[in-house]
CSV table of C-alpha atoms in Angstrom, one decimal:
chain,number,residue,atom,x,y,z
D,1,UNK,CA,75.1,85.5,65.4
D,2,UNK,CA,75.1,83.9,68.6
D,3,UNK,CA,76.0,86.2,72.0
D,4,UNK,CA,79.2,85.6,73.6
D,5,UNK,CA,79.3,83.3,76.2
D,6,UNK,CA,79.5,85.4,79.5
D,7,UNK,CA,82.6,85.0,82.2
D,8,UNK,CA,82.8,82.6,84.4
D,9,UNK,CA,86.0,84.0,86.1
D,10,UNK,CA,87.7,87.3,85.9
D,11,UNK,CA,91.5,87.0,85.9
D,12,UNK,CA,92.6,90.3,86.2
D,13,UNK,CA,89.7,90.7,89.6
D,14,UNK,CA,90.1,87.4,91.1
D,15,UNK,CA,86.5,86.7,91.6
D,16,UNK,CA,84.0,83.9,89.4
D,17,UNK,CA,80.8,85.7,88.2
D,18,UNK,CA,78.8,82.8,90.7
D,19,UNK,CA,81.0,84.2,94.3
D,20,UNK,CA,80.0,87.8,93.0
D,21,UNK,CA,76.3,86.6,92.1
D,22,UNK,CA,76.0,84.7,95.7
D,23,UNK,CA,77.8,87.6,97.4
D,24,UNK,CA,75.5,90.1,96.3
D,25,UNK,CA,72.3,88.0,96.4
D,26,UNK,CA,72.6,86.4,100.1
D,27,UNK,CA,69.9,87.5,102.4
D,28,UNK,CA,71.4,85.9,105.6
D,29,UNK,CA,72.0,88.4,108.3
D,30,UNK,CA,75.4,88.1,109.1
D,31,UNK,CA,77.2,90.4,112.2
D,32,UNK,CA,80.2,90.9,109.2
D,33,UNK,CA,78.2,92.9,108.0
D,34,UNK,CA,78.0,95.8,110.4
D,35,UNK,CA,79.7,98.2,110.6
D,36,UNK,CA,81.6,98.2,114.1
D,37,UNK,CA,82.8,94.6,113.0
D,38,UNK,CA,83.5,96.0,109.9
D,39,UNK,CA,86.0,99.3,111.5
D,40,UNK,CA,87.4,96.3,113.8
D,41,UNK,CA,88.4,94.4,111.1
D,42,UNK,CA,90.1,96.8,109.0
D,43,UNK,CA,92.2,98.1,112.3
D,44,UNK,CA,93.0,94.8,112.5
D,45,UNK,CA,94.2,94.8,108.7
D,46,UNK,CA,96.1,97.7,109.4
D,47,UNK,CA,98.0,96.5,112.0
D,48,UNK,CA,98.6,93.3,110.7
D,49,UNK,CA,100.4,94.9,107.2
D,50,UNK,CA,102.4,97.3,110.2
D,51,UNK,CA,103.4,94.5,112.4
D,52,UNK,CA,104.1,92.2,108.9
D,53,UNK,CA,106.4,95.2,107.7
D,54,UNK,CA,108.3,96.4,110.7
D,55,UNK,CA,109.2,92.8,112.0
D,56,UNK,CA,112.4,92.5,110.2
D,57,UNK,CA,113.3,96.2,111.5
D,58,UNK,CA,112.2,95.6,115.0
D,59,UNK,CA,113.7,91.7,115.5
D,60,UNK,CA,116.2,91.9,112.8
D,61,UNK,CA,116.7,89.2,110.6
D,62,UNK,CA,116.7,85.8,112.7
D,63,UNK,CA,114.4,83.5,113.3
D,64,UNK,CA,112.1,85.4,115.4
D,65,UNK,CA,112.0,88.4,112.6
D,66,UNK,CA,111.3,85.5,110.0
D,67,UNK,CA,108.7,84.3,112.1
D,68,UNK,CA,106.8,87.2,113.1
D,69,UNK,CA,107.0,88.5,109.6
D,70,UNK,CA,105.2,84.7,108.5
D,71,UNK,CA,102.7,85.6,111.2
D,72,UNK,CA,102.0,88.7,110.0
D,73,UNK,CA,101.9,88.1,106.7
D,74,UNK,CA,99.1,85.0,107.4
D,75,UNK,CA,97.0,87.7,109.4
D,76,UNK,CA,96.9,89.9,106.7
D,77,UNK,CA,95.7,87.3,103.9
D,78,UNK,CA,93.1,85.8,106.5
D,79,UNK,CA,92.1,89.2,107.0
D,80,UNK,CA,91.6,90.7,104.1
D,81,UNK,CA,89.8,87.8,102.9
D,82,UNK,CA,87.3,88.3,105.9
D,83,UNK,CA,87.2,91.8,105.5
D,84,UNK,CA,86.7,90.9,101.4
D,85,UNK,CA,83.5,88.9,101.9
D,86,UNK,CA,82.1,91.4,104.6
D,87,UNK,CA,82.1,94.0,101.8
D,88,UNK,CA,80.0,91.2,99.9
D,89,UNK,CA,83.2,91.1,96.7
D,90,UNK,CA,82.3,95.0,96.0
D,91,UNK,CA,85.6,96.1,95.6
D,92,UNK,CA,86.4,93.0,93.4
D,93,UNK,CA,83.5,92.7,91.4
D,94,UNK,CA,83.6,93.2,87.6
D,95,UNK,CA,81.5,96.2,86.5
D,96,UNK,CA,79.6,94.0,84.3
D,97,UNK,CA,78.0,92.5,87.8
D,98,UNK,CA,76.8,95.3,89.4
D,99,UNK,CA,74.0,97.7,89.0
D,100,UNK,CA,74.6,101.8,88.9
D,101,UNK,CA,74.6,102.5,92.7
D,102,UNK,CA,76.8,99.3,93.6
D,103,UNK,CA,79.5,100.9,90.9
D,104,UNK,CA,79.0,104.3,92.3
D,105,UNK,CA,79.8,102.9,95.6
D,106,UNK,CA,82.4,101.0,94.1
D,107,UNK,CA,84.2,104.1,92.3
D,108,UNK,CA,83.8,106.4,95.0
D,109,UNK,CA,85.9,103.8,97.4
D,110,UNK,CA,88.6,103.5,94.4
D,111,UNK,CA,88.9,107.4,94.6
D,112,UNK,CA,89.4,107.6,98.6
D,113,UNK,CA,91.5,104.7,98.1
D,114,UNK,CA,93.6,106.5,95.7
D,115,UNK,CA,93.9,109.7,97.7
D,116,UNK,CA,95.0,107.8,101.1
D,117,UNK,CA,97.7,105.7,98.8
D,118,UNK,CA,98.9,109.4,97.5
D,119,UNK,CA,99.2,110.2,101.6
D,120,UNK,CA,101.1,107.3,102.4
D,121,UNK,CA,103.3,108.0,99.5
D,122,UNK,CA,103.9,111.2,100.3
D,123,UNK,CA,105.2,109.5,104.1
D,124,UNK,CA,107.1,107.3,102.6
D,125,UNK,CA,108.7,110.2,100.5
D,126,UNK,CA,109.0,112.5,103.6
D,127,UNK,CA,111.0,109.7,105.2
D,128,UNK,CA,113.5,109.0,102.0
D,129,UNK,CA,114.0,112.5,101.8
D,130,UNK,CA,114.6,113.3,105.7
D,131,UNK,CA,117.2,110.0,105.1
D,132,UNK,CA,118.8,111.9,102.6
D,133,UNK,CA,117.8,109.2,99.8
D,134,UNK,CA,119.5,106.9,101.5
D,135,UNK,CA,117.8,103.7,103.3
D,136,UNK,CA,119.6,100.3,103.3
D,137,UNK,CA,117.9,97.8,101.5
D,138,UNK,CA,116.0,96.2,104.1
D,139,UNK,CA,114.5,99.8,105.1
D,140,UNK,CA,113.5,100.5,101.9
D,141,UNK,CA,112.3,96.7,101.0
D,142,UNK,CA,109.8,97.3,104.4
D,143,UNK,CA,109.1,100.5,102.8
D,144,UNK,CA,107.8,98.9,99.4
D,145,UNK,CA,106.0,96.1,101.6
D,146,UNK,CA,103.6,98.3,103.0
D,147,UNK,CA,103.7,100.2,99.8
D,148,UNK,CA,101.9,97.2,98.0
D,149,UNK,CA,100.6,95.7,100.6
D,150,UNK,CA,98.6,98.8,101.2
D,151,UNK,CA,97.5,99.5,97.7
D,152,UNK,CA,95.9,96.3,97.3
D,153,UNK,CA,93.9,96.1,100.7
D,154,UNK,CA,92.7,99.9,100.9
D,155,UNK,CA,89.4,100.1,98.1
D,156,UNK,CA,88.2,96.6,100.5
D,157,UNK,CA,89.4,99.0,103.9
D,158,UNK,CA,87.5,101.8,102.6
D,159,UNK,CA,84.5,100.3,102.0
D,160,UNK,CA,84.7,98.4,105.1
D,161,UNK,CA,85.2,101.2,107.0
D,162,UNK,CA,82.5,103.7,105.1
D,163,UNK,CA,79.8,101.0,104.4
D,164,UNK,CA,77.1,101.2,106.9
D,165,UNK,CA,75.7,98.1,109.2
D,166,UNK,CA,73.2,95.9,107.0
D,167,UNK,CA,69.5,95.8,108.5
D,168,UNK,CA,68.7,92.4,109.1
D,169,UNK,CA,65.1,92.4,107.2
D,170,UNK,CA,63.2,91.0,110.3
């Protein structure tokens, strides 16, 4: 019997086994990879999903809402992307690519990601509940924005923000 042939991309992570490969493997220095750039750039994230989520609230529904949620909305993809590679695809890679301490790495980011999610749950709860279970749509549609928004970014924010600087191998 012949072996499988392996994965070239993984759907369900959004990564091709060669980005992970050349991700994992590149010896360049590179300032992403330190770790004040690193903080910067997932306060950046932050505020981006805030200012992306609020704008409809803040400017209402006109143009200028529509157009600073579009701006905020690019910032965040461009962003996280940035943010993304600087973490070298760790928080995307498939399990399959990466050796015990990269998955422990990996893992433990997932479980601090989870337990901030459960805290900004738990806000977004404490506000429904202080509103009575009541918030007009476009409240609660902001409210589920940053929901999601935040659930996908955080495991790339964590590891961002817990990873330490790279040495440069001079």
């Amino acid at each position: 019997m012949s072996e499988p042939k392996p994965k070239k991309f993984y759907w369900i992570h959004l990564v091709t086994r060669k980005q992970v490969e050349s991700a994992l493997g590149d010896e360049r220095p590179s300032r992403l990879r330190s770790q004040p750039v690193r903080r910067l750039l997932v306060a950046a994230l932050s505020l981006s999903i805030i200012l992306a989520s609020v704008s409809e609230l803040v400017f209402g529904d006109g143009k200028l809402g529509t157009y600073v949620e579009g701006l905020g909305l690019f910032a965040t993809v461009v962003i996280y992307l940035v943010l993304r590679r600087s973490v070298r695809l760790l928080a995307d890679a498939p399990t399959e690519l990466l050796d015990e301490r990269t998955v422990a790495i990996r893992d433990r980011a997932y479980t601090t990601a989870y337990w901030v999610l459960c805290f900004v749950a738990g806000i977004l709860a404490g506000i429904l509940i202080a509103n009575d279970l009541s918030v007009d749509p476009m409240q609660g549609s902001a409210m589920l924005f940053v929901f999601f928004l935040t659930m996908g970014c955080l495991p790339c924010m964590v590891l961002g923000w817990t990873l330490p600087s790279e040495s440069t191998g001079n």
